[in-house]
Amino acid sequence: MKQFKQIMTVLLVLLLLTSCSSVFSGGFTGTIREDKGGSDDSNNTGIEGATVYIYTDEGARNADYDAATAASPSLPSRYVASTTTNANGQFSVSKILWQTNSPAYGKTADRISLYLLIHKAGFGVNGYNKNSSMITIASDSTNEATYTEAFRRTEKVTTVSFTLSNIVSGGAAVSDPLLIKLSDLKVLDDSCTITRTSSDNTFDVAYKNDDSAAPRIEVKGYTIQNEKGSSTWKLCAEDGSAFVPVERNIYTSQGTQNISIYAKQTEFTFPTVSGRFDSNSGGTVVGNDTGTADDDGVKVVLYAVKGSDRIKLGETTTAAERVTNDRLTHGNFSITADTTYKWTVVPDYANHVYEGYYASFSDSGYSLELNIGGTGGTGGTDHPINTANYTSQQTALNAGTVTR
């Protein structure tokens, strides 16, 4: 009986404790400004793009600040909500949830203290500032204009954006993205710090607010990646030679600076092959025609050959084409290669392979052949095509006149 009473007592205590707990919510708005000095706040302007982290526990906020401003910094992780300031430096948080056993105004309303961590490159330590005093908001309210604070600029910031460009298309952007990690960037000036923006290849470079020198950065690592997780593009110098780490002065003017990094394609489609077949049949040439009707209606198949691999790229039938009103050319053919198949040349600068803008077809290991006059995939005569001067710059190849 005594044990039963003890159990009931514990259950009653737990019931009382849980029944007293209430959940409240509230929102608030605020403004982050740049302190530009002066006798009053009239010169202060809103800071756009600042990230505001909100905490219900001051210790958690302080721990995140310490981690973010350490020699080996880490991003905030203990916040309960975050938002970003607009062009006027304003921000809003629609709802903060909290639970308490002792509401300030009975079971219907409460208030809570909030603590902020504000990040914007160029302000504070590593871009981080704590709000100077806690904020108090009431539940079930938007708490308009609850917080306003101005921070002095400690560093100047230039945004650096890297663009991947094709060396043979007038600097056109490459569709596969260039991914640069923070670890790939090296700061060559001790006064300079780098943080990533929302883009994979855009960074904020912050430096001392004294214009003493232009900071320098270097990009050494890189990844080019398409939707399949790999890429057929290879980085290179602007003239097509081997890629070298990009070192650049980051000048102290505000704004965005673009650094172009260049690449060249290593995978190419086979060319369209055209020509004329001459059967040498001894048939009668009509008027000013070239060839005879015996040269027409002959099957021509285009193959790519590498070792024991023989890939059929396409086929057609020879036909006559009228050159002038009184002249025909017989035996003409043109085969557009199946774009499913590709030839590949990877730059090998040590062995002088693909050192410039264009890859040589001879370095792919393939040769091209025409099969003339076969039927049903058999028979006919094979004719190698001269590809000695064929490069990736060309999309078409003339095989000339082919005889049986």
mmCIF file of C-alpha atoms in Angstrom:
data_model
loop_
_atom_site.group_PDB
_atom_site.id
_atom_site.type_symbol
_atom_site.label_atom_id
_atom_site.label_comp_id
_atom_site.label_asym_id
_atom_site.label_seq_id
_atom_site.Cartn_x
_atom_site.Cartn_y
_atom_site.Cartn_z
ATOM 1 C CA MET A 1 0.000 0.000 0.000
ATOM 2 C CA LYS A 2 2.830 2.372 0.875
ATOM 3 C CA GLN A 3 4.537 1.669 -2.468
ATOM 4 C CA PHE A 4 1.280 2.376 -4.308
ATOM 5 C CA LYS A 5 0.977 5.768 -2.613
ATOM 6 C CA GLN A 6 4.556 6.656 -3.571
ATOM 7 C CA ILE A 7 3.863 5.818 -7.206
ATOM 8 C CA MET A 8 0.678 7.881 -7.235
ATOM 9 C CA THR A 9 2.528 10.804 -5.673
ATOM 10 C CA VAL A 10 5.170 10.734 -8.414
ATOM 11 C CA LEU A 11 2.496 10.562 -11.106
ATOM 12 C CA LEU A 12 0.641 13.527 -9.630
ATOM 13 C CA VAL A 13 3.846 15.585 -9.508
ATOM 14 C CA LEU A 14 4.611 14.759 -13.136
ATOM 15 C CA LEU A 15 1.068 15.635 -14.129
ATOM 16 C CA LEU A 16 1.304 18.979 -12.379
ATOM 17 C CA LEU A 17 4.633 19.770 -14.017
ATOM 18 C CA THR A 18 3.516 18.933 -17.526
ATOM 19 C CA SER A 19 0.181 20.659 -17.155
ATOM 20 C CA CYS A 20 1.974 23.918 -16.290
ATOM 21 C CA SER A 21 4.125 23.948 -19.452
ATOM 22 C CA SER A 22 2.973 26.309 -22.213
ATOM 23 C CA VAL A 23 4.222 27.036 -25.719
ATOM 24 C CA PHE A 24 4.324 30.601 -27.015
ATOM 25 C CA SER A 25 5.362 32.276 -30.233
ATOM 26 C CA GLY A 26 6.164 35.752 -31.422
ATOM 27 C CA GLY A 27 7.922 37.565 -34.232
ATOM 28 C CA PHE A 28 9.916 40.767 -34.519
ATOM 29 C CA THR A 29 11.496 43.123 -37.035
ATOM 30 C CA GLY A 30 14.720 45.076 -36.975
ATOM 31 C CA THR A 31 17.281 47.032 -38.946
ATOM 32 C CA ILE A 32 21.048 46.636 -39.329
ATOM 33 C CA ARG A 33 22.932 49.774 -40.364
ATOM 34 C CA GLU A 34 26.474 50.836 -41.135
ATOM 35 C CA ASP A 35 27.846 53.341 -38.652
ATOM 36 C CA LYS A 36 29.439 56.022 -40.801
ATOM 37 C CA GLY A 37 30.285 58.359 -37.946
ATOM 38 C CA GLY A 38 29.100 61.902 -37.482
ATOM 39 C CA SER A 39 27.370 63.664 -34.633
ATOM 40 C CA ASP A 40 24.111 61.747 -35.150
ATOM 41 C CA ASP A 41 22.769 58.749 -37.057
ATOM 42 C CA SER A 42 21.753 60.666 -40.180
ATOM 43 C CA ASN A 43 24.696 59.369 -42.209
ATOM 44 C CA ASN A 44 24.089 55.723 -41.321
ATOM 45 C CA THR A 45 22.826 53.489 -44.123
ATOM 46 C CA GLY A 46 21.260 50.030 -44.167
ATOM 47 C CA ILE A 47 23.497 46.998 -44.625
ATOM 48 C CA GLU A 48 22.114 44.767 -47.332
ATOM 49 C CA GLY A 49 22.653 41.002 -47.310
ATOM 50 C CA ALA A 50 23.607 40.648 -43.649
ATOM 51 C CA THR A 51 22.689 37.295 -42.111
ATOM 52 C CA VAL A 52 20.951 37.568 -38.742
ATOM 53 C CA TYR A 53 21.079 34.514 -36.463
ATOM 54 C CA ILE A 54 18.563 34.467 -33.575
ATOM 55 C CA TYR A 55 19.113 32.706 -30.253
ATOM 56 C CA THR A 56 16.968 32.171 -27.179
ATOM 57 C CA ASP A 57 20.035 31.297 -25.111
ATOM 58 C CA GLU A 58 22.858 33.795 -24.647
ATOM 59 C CA GLY A 59 25.396 31.045 -23.968
ATOM 60 C CA ALA A 60 24.604 29.374 -27.289
ATOM 61 C CA ARG A 61 24.995 32.705 -29.095
ATOM 62 C CA ASN A 62 28.331 33.370 -27.412
ATOM 63 C CA ALA A 63 29.580 29.864 -28.218
ATOM 64 C CA ASP A 64 28.715 30.330 -31.898
ATOM 65 C CA TYR A 65 30.431 33.729 -31.934
ATOM 66 C CA ASP A 66 33.593 32.273 -30.385
ATOM 67 C CA ALA A 67 33.625 29.448 -32.960
ATOM 68 C CA ALA A 68 33.022 31.794 -35.899
ATOM 69 C CA THR A 69 35.791 34.191 -34.886
ATOM 70 C CA ALA A 70 38.390 31.548 -33.998
ATOM 71 C CA ALA A 71 41.625 31.051 -35.935
ATOM 72 C CA SER A 72 39.990 28.031 -37.610
ATOM 73 C CA PRO A 73 36.422 29.310 -37.802
ATOM 74 C CA SER A 74 33.227 27.296 -38.114
ATOM 75 C CA LEU A 75 29.767 28.421 -39.121
ATOM 76 C CA PRO A 76 27.041 29.172 -36.530
ATOM 77 C CA SER A 77 24.954 26.103 -35.660
ATOM 78 C CA ARG A 78 23.116 26.719 -32.364
ATOM 79 C CA TYR A 79 20.599 29.359 -33.525
ATOM 80 C CA VAL A 80 16.818 28.830 -33.558
ATOM 81 C CA ALA A 81 16.114 30.986 -36.631
ATOM 82 C CA SER A 82 17.927 33.053 -39.232
ATOM 83 C CA THR A 83 17.069 35.656 -41.846
ATOM 84 C CA THR A 84 18.740 38.139 -44.215
ATOM 85 C CA THR A 85 18.498 41.906 -44.436
ATOM 86 C CA ASN A 86 17.019 43.603 -47.496
ATOM 87 C CA ALA A 87 18.404 46.558 -49.477
ATOM 88 C CA ASN A 88 17.487 48.911 -46.617
ATOM 89 C CA GLY A 89 19.067 46.744 -43.943
ATOM 90 C CA GLN A 90 15.686 45.624 -42.631
ATOM 91 C CA PHE A 91 14.782 42.091 -41.591
ATOM 92 C CA SER A 92 11.821 40.263 -40.115
ATOM 93 C CA VAL A 93 11.272 36.983 -38.298
ATOM 94 C CA SER A 94 7.686 35.761 -38.455
ATOM 95 C CA LYS A 95 7.723 33.296 -35.577
ATOM 96 C CA ILE A 96 9.977 32.259 -32.692
ATOM 97 C CA LEU A 97 8.675 29.366 -30.591
ATOM 98 C CA TRP A 98 9.480 28.870 -26.919
ATOM 99 C CA GLN A 99 8.207 26.768 -24.037
ATOM 100 C CA THR A 100 7.983 27.756 -20.393
ATOM 101 C CA ASN A 101 6.510 26.530 -17.110
ATOM 102 C CA SER A 102 6.134 30.026 -15.723
ATOM 103 C CA PRO A 103 4.631 32.477 -18.259
ATOM 104 C CA ALA A 104 5.082 36.150 -17.409
ATOM 105 C CA TYR A 105 1.379 36.929 -17.889
ATOM 106 C CA GLY A 106 -0.353 33.763 -16.822
ATOM 107 C CA LYS A 107 -1.213 31.032 -19.298
ATOM 108 C CA THR A 108 -2.223 33.445 -22.072
ATOM 109 C CA ALA A 109 0.942 35.450 -22.740
ATOM 110 C CA ASP A 110 4.677 35.561 -22.153
ATOM 111 C CA ARG A 111 7.840 37.407 -23.082
ATOM 112 C CA ILE A 112 11.302 36.148 -23.965
ATOM 113 C CA SER A 113 14.816 37.532 -24.299
ATOM 114 C CA LEU A 114 16.595 37.053 -27.636
ATOM 115 C CA TYR A 115 20.255 37.362 -28.597
ATOM 116 C CA LEU A 116 21.591 38.025 -32.075
ATOM 117 C CA LEU A 117 24.661 37.194 -34.102
ATOM 118 C CA ILE A 118 25.037 39.274 -37.270
ATOM 119 C CA HIS A 119 27.295 38.297 -40.162
ATOM 120 C CA LYS A 120 28.390 40.582 -42.974
ATOM 121 C CA ALA A 121 31.859 40.481 -44.488
ATOM 122 C CA GLY A 122 33.765 43.654 -43.704
ATOM 123 C CA PHE A 123 32.179 44.186 -40.288
ATOM 124 C CA GLY A 124 33.421 42.817 -36.972
ATOM 125 C CA VAL A 125 35.716 39.830 -36.536
ATOM 126 C CA ASN A 126 35.570 37.502 -39.534
ATOM 127 C CA GLY A 127 32.423 39.425 -40.416
ATOM 128 C CA TYR A 128 30.612 38.642 -37.135
ATOM 129 C CA ASN A 129 29.080 40.985 -34.527
ATOM 130 C CA LYS A 130 26.949 40.367 -31.430
ATOM 131 C CA ASN A 131 24.057 42.670 -30.671
ATOM 132 C CA SER A 132 25.009 45.036 -27.846
ATOM 133 C CA SER A 133 22.067 44.224 -25.558
ATOM 134 C CA MET A 134 19.381 41.583 -25.379
ATOM 135 C CA ILE A 135 16.033 41.995 -27.127
ATOM 136 C CA THR A 136 12.721 41.288 -25.402
ATOM 137 C CA ILE A 137 9.647 40.343 -27.406
ATOM 138 C CA ALA A 138 6.083 39.553 -26.358
ATOM 139 C CA SER A 139 4.147 36.501 -27.524
ATOM 140 C CA ASP A 140 1.395 36.719 -30.154
ATOM 141 C CA SER A 141 2.859 39.934 -31.572
ATOM 142 C CA THR A 142 5.008 40.995 -34.526
ATOM 143 C CA ASN A 143 6.992 43.363 -32.238
ATOM 144 C CA GLU A 144 7.630 45.910 -35.002
ATOM 145 C CA ALA A 145 10.964 47.797 -35.060
ATOM 146 C CA THR A 146 12.129 46.029 -31.920
ATOM 147 C CA TYR A 147 15.808 46.211 -32.789
ATOM 148 C CA THR A 148 18.062 48.693 -34.573
ATOM 149 C CA GLU A 149 21.836 48.766 -34.381
ATOM 150 C CA ALA A 150 24.717 50.200 -36.413
ATOM 151 C CA PHE A 151 28.144 48.633 -36.839
ATOM 152 C CA ARG A 152 31.359 50.206 -38.041
ATOM 153 C CA ARG A 153 33.115 48.783 -41.056
ATOM 154 C CA THR A 154 36.333 47.091 -40.009
ATOM 155 C CA GLU A 155 37.338 45.872 -43.460
ATOM 156 C CA LYS A 156 36.648 46.677 -47.076
ATOM 157 C CA VAL A 157 35.137 43.958 -49.162
ATOM 158 C CA THR A 158 35.434 43.103 -52.832
ATOM 159 C CA THR A 159 33.380 40.303 -54.340
ATOM 160 C CA VAL A 160 35.430 38.026 -56.578
ATOM 161 C CA SER A 161 33.620 35.831 -59.070
ATOM 162 C CA PHE A 162 35.305 33.092 -61.090
ATOM 163 C CA THR A 163 34.005 32.344 -64.588
ATOM 164 C CA LEU A 164 34.887 29.246 -66.589
ATOM 165 C CA SER A 165 35.352 30.155 -70.262
ATOM 166 C CA ASN A 166 35.893 28.131 -73.441
ATOM 167 C CA ILE A 167 39.154 29.187 -75.116
ATOM 168 C CA VAL A 168 37.879 28.458 -78.644
ATOM 169 C CA SER A 169 34.472 30.166 -78.463
ATOM 170 C CA GLY A 170 35.395 33.753 -77.811
ATOM 171 C CA GLY A 171 35.478 33.285 -74.079
ATOM 172 C CA ALA A 172 31.914 31.938 -73.932
ATOM 173 C CA ALA A 173 30.924 30.487 -70.583
ATOM 174 C CA VAL A 174 31.261 26.713 -70.244
ATOM 175 C CA SER A 175 28.021 24.969 -69.303
ATOM 176 C CA ASP A 176 29.675 22.625 -66.803
ATOM 177 C CA PRO A 177 30.207 24.599 -63.575
ATOM 178 C CA LEU A 178 33.572 25.440 -62.105
ATOM 179 C CA LEU A 179 33.464 24.515 -58.438
ATOM 180 C CA ILE A 180 36.013 26.200 -56.186
ATOM 181 C CA LYS A 181 36.255 25.322 -52.511
ATOM 182 C CA LEU A 182 37.508 27.703 -49.862
ATOM 183 C CA SER A 183 40.406 25.305 -49.356
ATOM 184 C CA ASP A 184 41.333 25.821 -53.005
ATOM 185 C CA LEU A 185 41.914 29.538 -52.421
ATOM 186 C CA LYS A 186 45.147 30.735 -50.902
ATOM 187 C CA VAL A 187 45.440 34.159 -49.306
ATOM 188 C CA LEU A 188 48.768 35.714 -50.236
ATOM 189 C CA ASP A 189 48.253 38.719 -47.951
ATOM 190 C CA ASP A 190 47.940 38.215 -44.189
ATOM 191 C CA SER A 191 45.472 41.079 -43.943
ATOM 192 C CA CYS A 192 43.060 39.347 -46.306
ATOM 193 C CA THR A 193 40.250 36.929 -45.451
ATOM 194 C CA ILE A 194 37.968 35.019 -47.816
ATOM 195 C CA THR A 195 34.394 33.867 -47.261
ATOM 196 C CA ARG A 196 32.016 32.160 -49.652
ATOM 197 C CA THR A 197 28.866 33.877 -50.835
ATOM 198 C CA SER A 198 25.767 31.950 -51.915
ATOM 199 C CA SER A 199 27.413 30.933 -55.197
ATOM 200 C CA ASP A 200 29.794 28.006 -55.728
ATOM 201 C CA ASN A 201 32.354 30.226 -57.432
ATOM 202 C CA THR A 202 31.814 33.649 -55.845
ATOM 203 C CA PHE A 203 33.670 34.831 -52.758
ATOM 204 C CA ASP A 204 33.911 37.919 -50.616
ATOM 205 C CA VAL A 205 37.503 39.055 -50.097
ATOM 206 C CA ALA A 206 37.842 41.300 -47.052
ATOM 207 C CA TYR A 207 40.917 43.359 -46.243
ATOM 208 C CA LYS A 208 42.035 46.067 -43.847
ATOM 209 C CA ASN A 209 40.214 49.351 -44.050
ATOM 210 C CA ASP A 210 43.356 51.411 -44.636
ATOM 211 C CA ASP A 211 44.056 51.116 -48.400
ATOM 212 C CA SER A 212 47.664 50.273 -47.579
ATOM 213 C CA ALA A 213 48.010 47.692 -50.347
ATOM 214 C CA ALA A 214 46.018 45.585 -52.749
ATOM 215 C CA PRO A 215 45.555 42.117 -51.234
ATOM 216 C CA ARG A 216 46.331 39.104 -53.385
ATOM 217 C CA ILE A 217 44.686 35.721 -53.685
ATOM 218 C CA GLU A 218 45.577 32.554 -55.571
ATOM 219 C CA VAL A 219 43.335 29.742 -56.779
ATOM 220 C CA LYS A 220 45.179 26.440 -56.935
ATOM 221 C CA GLY A 221 42.509 23.754 -56.840
ATOM 222 C CA TYR A 222 39.383 23.312 -58.895
ATOM 223 C CA THR A 223 36.705 20.903 -60.013
ATOM 224 C CA ILE A 224 34.733 21.024 -63.245
ATOM 225 C CA GLN A 225 31.571 19.007 -62.846
ATOM 226 C CA ASN A 226 28.484 18.433 -64.963
ATOM 227 C CA GLU A 227 25.191 16.846 -63.944
ATOM 228 C CA LYS A 228 26.762 13.377 -64.248
ATOM 229 C CA GLY A 229 29.433 14.255 -61.701
ATOM 230 C CA SER A 230 32.309 14.427 -64.164
ATOM 231 C CA SER A 231 33.294 16.649 -67.045
ATOM 232 C CA THR A 232 34.947 16.440 -70.437
ATOM 233 C CA TRP A 233 36.433 19.920 -69.957
ATOM 234 C CA LYS A 234 40.032 20.383 -68.831
ATOM 235 C CA LEU A 235 41.453 23.581 -67.395
ATOM 236 C CA CYS A 236 44.197 25.335 -69.315
ATOM 237 C CA ALA A 237 45.826 28.720 -69.775
ATOM 238 C CA GLU A 238 44.156 31.284 -72.023
ATOM 239 C CA ASP A 239 46.394 30.279 -74.953
ATOM 240 C CA GLY A 240 45.587 26.583 -74.517
ATOM 241 C CA SER A 241 48.828 25.688 -72.738
ATOM 242 C CA ALA A 242 48.982 23.985 -69.332
ATOM 243 C CA PHE A 243 46.917 25.494 -66.532
ATOM 244 C CA VAL A 244 48.878 27.302 -63.849
ATOM 245 C CA PRO A 245 47.548 28.604 -60.524
ATOM 246 C CA VAL A 246 45.814 31.952 -60.974
ATOM 247 C CA GLU A 247 47.302 34.716 -58.848
ATOM 248 C CA ARG A 248 45.590 38.078 -58.830
ATOM 249 C CA ASN A 249 45.716 41.394 -57.053
ATOM 250 C CA ILE A 250 42.334 42.242 -55.567
ATOM 251 C CA TYR A 251 42.130 45.986 -55.843
ATOM 252 C CA THR A 252 40.656 48.017 -53.050
ATOM 253 C CA SER A 253 37.744 49.477 -54.969
ATOM 254 C CA GLN A 254 34.299 48.307 -53.928
ATOM 255 C CA GLY A 255 32.345 46.118 -56.311
ATOM 256 C CA THR A 256 32.668 42.791 -58.068
ATOM 257 C CA GLN A 257 35.794 41.596 -59.848
ATOM 258 C CA ASN A 258 35.663 38.707 -62.277
ATOM 259 C CA ILE A 259 38.527 36.298 -62.803
ATOM 260 C CA SER A 260 38.281 34.171 -65.932
ATOM 261 C CA ILE A 261 39.549 30.616 -65.794
ATOM 262 C CA TYR A 262 39.843 28.848 -69.137
ATOM 263 C CA ALA A 263 39.122 25.321 -70.269
ATOM 264 C CA LYS A 264 39.080 23.282 -73.449
ATOM 265 C CA GLN A 265 36.906 20.394 -74.498
ATOM 266 C CA THR A 266 38.430 16.912 -74.714
ATOM 267 C CA GLU A 267 35.504 15.102 -76.350
ATOM 268 C CA PHE A 268 34.362 15.758 -79.913
ATOM 269 C CA THR A 269 31.815 14.453 -82.386
ATOM 270 C CA PHE A 270 33.010 12.768 -85.563
ATOM 271 C CA PRO A 271 32.863 14.926 -88.707
ATOM 272 C CA THR A 272 30.389 14.968 -91.541
ATOM 273 C CA VAL A 273 32.198 13.213 -94.404
ATOM 274 C CA SER A 274 31.412 14.034 -98.013
ATOM 275 C CA GLY A 275 32.945 13.110 -101.351
ATOM 276 C CA ARG A 276 32.294 11.526 -104.720
ATOM 277 C CA PHE A 277 32.359 7.912 -105.842
ATOM 278 C CA ASP A 278 33.733 7.079 -109.301
ATOM 279 C CA SER A 279 32.908 3.522 -110.361
ATOM 280 C CA ASN A 280 35.276 3.603 -113.373
ATOM 281 C CA SER A 281 32.632 1.488 -115.067
ATOM 282 C CA GLY A 282 33.435 2.748 -118.521
ATOM 283 C CA GLY A 283 29.896 3.980 -118.943
ATOM 284 C CA THR A 284 29.045 6.752 -121.350
ATOM 285 C CA VAL A 285 29.488 10.285 -120.070
ATOM 286 C CA VAL A 286 26.582 12.481 -121.080
ATOM 287 C CA GLY A 287 27.429 15.991 -122.251
ATOM 288 C CA ASN A 288 29.395 17.947 -119.674
ATOM 289 C CA ASP A 289 28.515 15.624 -116.791
ATOM 290 C CA THR A 290 31.083 14.366 -114.307
ATOM 291 C CA GLY A 291 30.865 10.593 -113.970
ATOM 292 C CA THR A 292 28.055 8.381 -115.175
ATOM 293 C CA ALA A 293 24.773 6.997 -113.912
ATOM 294 C CA ASP A 294 26.704 3.872 -112.845
ATOM 295 C CA ASP A 295 28.195 5.958 -110.008
ATOM 296 C CA ASP A 296 24.763 6.609 -108.474
ATOM 297 C CA GLY A 297 22.740 4.400 -106.124
ATOM 298 C CA VAL A 298 25.833 2.873 -104.514
ATOM 299 C CA LYS A 299 25.820 2.273 -100.760
ATOM 300 C CA VAL A 300 28.511 4.144 -98.750
ATOM 301 C CA VAL A 301 29.111 3.421 -95.043
ATOM 302 C CA LEU A 302 31.310 5.501 -92.720
ATOM 303 C CA TYR A 303 33.274 3.713 -89.984
ATOM 304 C CA ALA A 304 35.510 4.850 -87.108
ATOM 305 C CA VAL A 305 38.217 2.285 -86.450
ATOM 306 C CA LYS A 306 40.428 1.885 -83.390
ATOM 307 C CA GLY A 307 42.253 -1.397 -82.974
ATOM 308 C CA SER A 308 39.654 -4.164 -83.165
ATOM 309 C CA ASP A 309 36.766 -1.727 -82.652
ATOM 310 C CA ARG A 310 34.863 -0.790 -85.789
ATOM 311 C CA ILE A 311 32.055 1.684 -85.147
ATOM 312 C CA LYS A 312 29.455 2.371 -87.797
ATOM 313 C CA LEU A 313 28.881 6.143 -87.808
ATOM 314 C CA GLY A 314 26.365 6.394 -90.640
ATOM 315 C CA GLU A 315 25.525 5.460 -94.202
ATOM 316 C CA THR A 316 24.008 6.876 -97.370
ATOM 317 C CA THR A 317 23.589 6.152 -101.086
ATOM 318 C CA THR A 318 25.411 8.028 -103.819
ATOM 319 C CA ALA A 319 23.353 10.343 -105.973
ATOM 320 C CA ALA A 320 23.646 12.813 -108.841
ATOM 321 C CA GLU A 321 23.631 16.536 -108.208
ATOM 322 C CA ARG A 322 22.952 19.169 -110.813
ATOM 323 C CA VAL A 323 25.748 21.722 -111.010
ATOM 324 C CA THR A 324 24.371 23.797 -113.896
ATOM 325 C CA ASN A 325 21.428 23.445 -116.246
ATOM 326 C CA ASP A 326 23.468 21.316 -118.629
ATOM 327 C CA ARG A 327 25.724 19.511 -116.194
ATOM 328 C CA LEU A 328 25.325 16.753 -113.566
ATOM 329 C CA THR A 329 27.867 15.401 -111.117
ATOM 330 C CA HIS A 330 27.287 11.711 -110.371
ATOM 331 C CA GLY A 331 28.286 9.640 -107.331
ATOM 332 C CA ASN A 332 27.990 12.335 -104.660
ATOM 333 C CA PHE A 333 27.636 11.377 -100.984
ATOM 334 C CA SER A 334 27.528 13.094 -97.588
ATOM 335 C CA ILE A 335 27.312 11.238 -94.276
ATOM 336 C CA THR A 336 26.558 12.984 -90.993
ATOM 337 C CA ALA A 337 28.182 10.956 -88.230
ATOM 338 C CA ASP A 338 26.073 9.641 -85.365
ATOM 339 C CA THR A 339 26.652 12.103 -82.493
ATOM 340 C CA THR A 340 26.327 9.265 -79.966
ATOM 341 C CA TYR A 341 29.949 8.432 -80.653
ATOM 342 C CA LYS A 342 32.851 10.698 -79.701
ATOM 343 C CA TRP A 343 36.579 10.884 -80.191
ATOM 344 C CA THR A 344 38.679 12.025 -77.254
ATOM 345 C CA VAL A 345 42.063 13.649 -76.775
ATOM 346 C CA VAL A 346 43.260 14.546 -73.273
ATOM 347 C CA PRO A 347 46.033 17.159 -73.095
ATOM 348 C CA ASP A 348 49.466 15.709 -72.384
ATOM 349 C CA TYR A 349 51.749 18.713 -72.344
ATOM 350 C CA ALA A 350 54.884 16.714 -71.490
ATOM 351 C CA ASN A 351 54.487 14.787 -74.743
ATOM 352 C CA HIS A 352 53.244 17.776 -76.790
ATOM 353 C CA VAL A 353 49.715 16.429 -77.170
ATOM 354 C CA TYR A 354 46.869 18.967 -77.504
ATOM 355 C CA GLU A 355 49.034 21.904 -76.413
ATOM 356 C CA GLY A 356 47.063 24.611 -78.182
ATOM 357 C CA TYR A 357 43.481 25.497 -79.003
ATOM 358 C CA TYR A 358 42.599 22.433 -81.056
ATOM 359 C CA ALA A 359 43.049 18.681 -80.707
ATOM 360 C CA SER A 360 44.493 16.639 -83.555
ATOM 361 C CA PHE A 361 42.338 13.710 -84.656
ATOM 362 C CA SER A 362 45.459 11.599 -85.102
ATOM 363 C CA ASP A 363 46.040 11.752 -81.315
ATOM 364 C CA SER A 364 42.661 10.095 -80.674
ATOM 365 C CA GLY A 365 43.850 6.727 -81.949
ATOM 366 C CA TYR A 366 40.963 6.532 -84.425
ATOM 367 C CA SER A 367 41.008 6.333 -88.195
ATOM 368 C CA LEU A 368 38.085 6.818 -90.577
ATOM 369 C CA GLU A 369 37.102 4.440 -93.371
ATOM 370 C CA LEU A 370 34.479 4.344 -96.107
ATOM 371 C CA ASN A 371 33.005 1.066 -97.276
ATOM 372 C CA ILE A 372 31.764 1.332 -100.875
ATOM 373 C CA GLY A 373 29.296 -0.941 -102.603
ATOM 374 C CA GLY A 374 28.473 -3.380 -99.814
ATOM 375 C CA THR A 375 25.033 -4.942 -99.316
ATOM 376 C CA GLY A 376 23.336 -6.069 -96.136
ATOM 377 C CA GLY A 377 26.333 -5.035 -94.065
ATOM 378 C CA THR A 378 28.785 -7.257 -95.932
ATOM 379 C CA GLY A 379 31.034 -6.968 -98.932
ATOM 380 C CA GLY A 380 32.118 -3.753 -100.543
ATOM 381 C CA THR A 381 35.530 -2.186 -100.624
ATOM 382 C CA ASP A 382 37.166 -0.336 -97.686
ATOM 383 C CA HIS A 383 38.795 3.014 -98.376
ATOM 384 C CA PRO A 384 40.778 4.813 -95.634
ATOM 385 C CA ILE A 385 40.196 8.563 -95.380
ATOM 386 C CA ASN A 386 43.156 10.914 -95.087
ATOM 387 C CA THR A 387 42.736 12.582 -91.664
ATOM 388 C CA ALA A 388 46.317 13.801 -91.232
ATOM 389 C CA ASN A 389 45.276 17.448 -91.067
ATOM 390 C CA TYR A 390 41.905 16.984 -89.384
ATOM 391 C CA THR A 391 41.478 18.738 -86.000
ATOM 392 C CA SER A 392 38.706 19.544 -83.542
ATOM 393 C CA GLN A 393 38.381 22.939 -85.229
ATOM 394 C CA GLN A 394 36.649 21.270 -88.179
ATOM 395 C CA THR A 395 33.174 19.763 -88.283
ATOM 396 C CA ALA A 396 33.322 18.455 -91.850
ATOM 397 C CA LEU A 397 35.813 16.450 -93.913
ATOM 398 C CA ASN A 398 36.020 16.032 -97.688
ATOM 399 C CA ALA A 399 37.153 12.561 -98.667
ATOM 400 C CA GLY A 400 37.658 13.593 -102.280
ATOM 401 C CA THR A 401 36.982 11.168 -105.138
ATOM 402 C CA VAL A 402 36.851 7.503 -104.108
ATOM 403 C CA THR A 403 37.162 4.751 -106.715
ATOM 404 C CA ARG A 404 36.057 1.167 -106.489
#
